[in-house]
Coordinates of N, CA and C in Angstrom, one line a residue:
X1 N 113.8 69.7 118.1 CA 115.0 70.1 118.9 C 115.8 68.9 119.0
X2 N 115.8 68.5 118.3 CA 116.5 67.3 119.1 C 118.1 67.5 119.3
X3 N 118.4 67.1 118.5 CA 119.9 67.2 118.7 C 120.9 68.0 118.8
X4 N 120.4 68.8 117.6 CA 121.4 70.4 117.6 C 120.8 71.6 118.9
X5 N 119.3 71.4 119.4 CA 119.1 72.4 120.2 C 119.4 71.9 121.4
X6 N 119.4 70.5 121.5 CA 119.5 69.8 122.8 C 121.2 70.1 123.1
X7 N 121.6 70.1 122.5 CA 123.3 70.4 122.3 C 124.0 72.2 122.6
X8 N 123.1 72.9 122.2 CA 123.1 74.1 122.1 C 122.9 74.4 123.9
X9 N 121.9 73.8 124.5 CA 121.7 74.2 125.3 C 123.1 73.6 126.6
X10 N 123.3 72.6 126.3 CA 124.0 71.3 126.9 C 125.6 72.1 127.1
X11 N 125.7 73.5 125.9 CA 126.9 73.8 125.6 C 126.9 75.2 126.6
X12 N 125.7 75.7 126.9 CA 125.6 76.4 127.3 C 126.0 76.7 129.1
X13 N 125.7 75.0 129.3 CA 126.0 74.8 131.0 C 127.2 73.8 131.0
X14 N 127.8 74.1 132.3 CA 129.0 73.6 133.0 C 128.8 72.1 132.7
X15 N 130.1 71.4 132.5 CA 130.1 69.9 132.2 C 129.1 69.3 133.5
X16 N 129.8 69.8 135.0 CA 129.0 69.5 135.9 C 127.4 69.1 136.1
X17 N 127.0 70.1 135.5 CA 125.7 70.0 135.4 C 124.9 69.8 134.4
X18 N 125.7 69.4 133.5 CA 125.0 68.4 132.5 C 124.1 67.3 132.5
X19 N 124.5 66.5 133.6 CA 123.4 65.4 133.4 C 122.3 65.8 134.0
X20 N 122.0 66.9 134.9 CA 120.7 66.8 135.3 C 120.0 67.7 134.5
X21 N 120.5 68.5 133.7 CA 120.2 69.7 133.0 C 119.7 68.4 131.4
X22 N 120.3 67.3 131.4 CA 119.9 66.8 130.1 C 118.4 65.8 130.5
X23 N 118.4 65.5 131.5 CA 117.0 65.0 132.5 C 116.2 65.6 132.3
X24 N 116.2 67.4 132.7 CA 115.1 68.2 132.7 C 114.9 68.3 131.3
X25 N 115.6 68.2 130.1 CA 115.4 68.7 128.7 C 114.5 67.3 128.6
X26 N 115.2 66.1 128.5 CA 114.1 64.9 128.1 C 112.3 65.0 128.7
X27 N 112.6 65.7 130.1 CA 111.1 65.6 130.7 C 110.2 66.6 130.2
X28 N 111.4 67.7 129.2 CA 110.5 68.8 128.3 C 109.8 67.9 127.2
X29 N 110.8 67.3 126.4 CA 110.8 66.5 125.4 C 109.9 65.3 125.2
X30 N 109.4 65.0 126.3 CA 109.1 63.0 126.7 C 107.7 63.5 127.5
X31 N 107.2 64.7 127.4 CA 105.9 65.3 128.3 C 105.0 64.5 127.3
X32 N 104.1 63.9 128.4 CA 102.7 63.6 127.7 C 102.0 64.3 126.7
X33 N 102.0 65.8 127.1 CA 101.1 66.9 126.5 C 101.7 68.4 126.6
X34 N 101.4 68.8 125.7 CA 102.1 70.1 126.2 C 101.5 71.0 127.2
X35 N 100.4 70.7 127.7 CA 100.8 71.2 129.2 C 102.0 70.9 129.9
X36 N 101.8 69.6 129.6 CA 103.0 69.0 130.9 C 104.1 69.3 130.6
X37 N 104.4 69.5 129.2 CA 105.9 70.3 128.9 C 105.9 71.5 129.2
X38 N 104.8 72.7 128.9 CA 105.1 73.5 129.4 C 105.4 73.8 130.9
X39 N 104.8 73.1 132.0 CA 105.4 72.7 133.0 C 106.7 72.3 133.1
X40 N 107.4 71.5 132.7 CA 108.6 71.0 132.6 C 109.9 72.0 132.4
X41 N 108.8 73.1 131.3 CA 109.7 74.8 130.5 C 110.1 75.0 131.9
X42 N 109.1 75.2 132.3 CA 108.8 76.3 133.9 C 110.2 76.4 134.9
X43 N 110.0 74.0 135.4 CA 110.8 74.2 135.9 C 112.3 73.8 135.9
X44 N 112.6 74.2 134.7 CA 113.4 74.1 134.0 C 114.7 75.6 134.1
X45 N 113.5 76.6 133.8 CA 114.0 77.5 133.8 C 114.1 77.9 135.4
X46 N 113.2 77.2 136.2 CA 113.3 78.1 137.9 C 114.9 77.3 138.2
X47 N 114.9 76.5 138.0 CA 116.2 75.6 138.3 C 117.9 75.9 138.0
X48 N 117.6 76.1 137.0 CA 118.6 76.8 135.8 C 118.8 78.2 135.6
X49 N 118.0 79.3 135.5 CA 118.1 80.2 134.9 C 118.8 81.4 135.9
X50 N 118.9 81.1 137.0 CA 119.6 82.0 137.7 C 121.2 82.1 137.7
X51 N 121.6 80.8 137.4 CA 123.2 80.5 137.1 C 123.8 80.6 135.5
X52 N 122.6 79.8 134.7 CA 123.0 80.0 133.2 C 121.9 80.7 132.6
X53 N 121.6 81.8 132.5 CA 120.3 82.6 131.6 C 120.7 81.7 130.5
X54 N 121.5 82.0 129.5 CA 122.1 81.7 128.4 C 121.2 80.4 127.8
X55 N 121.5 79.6 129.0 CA 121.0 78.7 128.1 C 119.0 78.3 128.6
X56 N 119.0 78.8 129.7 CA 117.7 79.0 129.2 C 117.0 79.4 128.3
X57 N 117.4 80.8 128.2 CA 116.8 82.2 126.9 C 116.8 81.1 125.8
X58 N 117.6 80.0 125.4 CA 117.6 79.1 124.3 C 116.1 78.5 124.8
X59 N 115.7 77.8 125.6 CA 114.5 76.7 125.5 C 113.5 77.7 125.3
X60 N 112.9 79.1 126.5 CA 112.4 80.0 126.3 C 111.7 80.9 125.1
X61 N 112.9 81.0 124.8 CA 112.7 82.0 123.1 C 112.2 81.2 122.6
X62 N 112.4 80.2 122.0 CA 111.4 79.2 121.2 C 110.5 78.0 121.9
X63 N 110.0 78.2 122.6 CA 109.0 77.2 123.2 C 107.5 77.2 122.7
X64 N 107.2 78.0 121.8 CA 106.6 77.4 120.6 C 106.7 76.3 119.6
X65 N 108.0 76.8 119.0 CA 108.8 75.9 117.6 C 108.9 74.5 118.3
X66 N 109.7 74.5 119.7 CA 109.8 73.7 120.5 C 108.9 72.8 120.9
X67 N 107.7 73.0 121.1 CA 106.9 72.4 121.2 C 105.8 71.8 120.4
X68 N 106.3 72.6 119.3 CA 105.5 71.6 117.8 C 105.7 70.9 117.3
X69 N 104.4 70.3 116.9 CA 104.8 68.7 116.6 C 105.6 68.6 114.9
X70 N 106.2 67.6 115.6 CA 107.5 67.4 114.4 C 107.2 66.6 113.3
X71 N 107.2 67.1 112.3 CA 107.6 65.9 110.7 C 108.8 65.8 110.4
X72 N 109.0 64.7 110.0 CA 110.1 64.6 109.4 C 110.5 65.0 108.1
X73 N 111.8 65.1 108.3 CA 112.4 66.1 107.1 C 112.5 65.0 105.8
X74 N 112.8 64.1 106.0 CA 113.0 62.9 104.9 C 111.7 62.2 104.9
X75 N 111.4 61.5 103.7 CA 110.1 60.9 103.4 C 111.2 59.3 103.8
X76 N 110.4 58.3 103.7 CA 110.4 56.9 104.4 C 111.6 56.5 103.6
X77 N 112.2 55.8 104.5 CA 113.7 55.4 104.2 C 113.5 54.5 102.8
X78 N 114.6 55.0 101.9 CA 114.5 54.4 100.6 C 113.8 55.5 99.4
X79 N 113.2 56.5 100.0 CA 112.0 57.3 99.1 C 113.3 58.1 97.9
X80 N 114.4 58.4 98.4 CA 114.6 59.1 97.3 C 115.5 58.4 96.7
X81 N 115.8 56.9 97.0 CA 117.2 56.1 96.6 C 116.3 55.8 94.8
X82 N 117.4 55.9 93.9 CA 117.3 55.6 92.7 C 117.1 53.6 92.3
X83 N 116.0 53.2 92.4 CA 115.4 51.4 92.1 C 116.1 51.5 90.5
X84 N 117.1 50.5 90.4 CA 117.5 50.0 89.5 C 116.9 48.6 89.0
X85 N 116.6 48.4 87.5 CA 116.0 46.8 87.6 C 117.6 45.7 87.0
X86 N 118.0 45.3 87.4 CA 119.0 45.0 86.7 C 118.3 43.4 85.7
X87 N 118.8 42.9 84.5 CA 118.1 41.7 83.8 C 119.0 40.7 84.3
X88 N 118.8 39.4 83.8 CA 119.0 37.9 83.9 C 120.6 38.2 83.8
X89 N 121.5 37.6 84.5 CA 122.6 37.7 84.6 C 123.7 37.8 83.5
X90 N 122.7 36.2 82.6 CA 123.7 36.4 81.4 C 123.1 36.8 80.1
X91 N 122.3 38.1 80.5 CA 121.9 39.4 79.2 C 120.9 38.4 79.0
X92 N 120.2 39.4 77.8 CA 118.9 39.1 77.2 C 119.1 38.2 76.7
X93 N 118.0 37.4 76.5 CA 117.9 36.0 75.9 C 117.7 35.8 74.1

């Protein structure tokens, strides 16, 4: 989730209440365990969900996906860059 769901949801609530709404997403996000995130889901949603469903039903619906652990989509920086060898400056000897 990081950025596009974190955003999705962020768009979903009032500018106002954005920063504490982006607090509860990190303490989803930054949970020890997924217990403790699912906790976090919980009160997340008791807090929120009566003013914005919308953007609950977002963390909700996917709090599976959400809480699986993540690989990265790119292999290690440099993995797919083309290694050129270039020779001695002034050409073959």
């Amino acid at each position: 989730m990081l950025g596009s769901q974190t955003a999705n949801v962020l768009n979903a609530i009032p500018t106002s209440a954005r920063s504490s709404a982006r607090k509860a997403l990190q303490d989803i996000y930054n949970a020890e365990d997924r217990d403790h995130a699912v906790t976090a889901v919980a009160v997340f949603e008791k807090t929120y969900g009566a003013k914005w469903p919308k953007a609950v039903k977002k963390i909700t619906d996917d709090v599976d996906e959400l809480l699986a652990p993540r690989r990265h989509a790119r292999g290690p920086a440099g993995a797919g860059r083309t290694r050129r060898w270039c020779g001695p400056a002034d050409g073959p000897a």
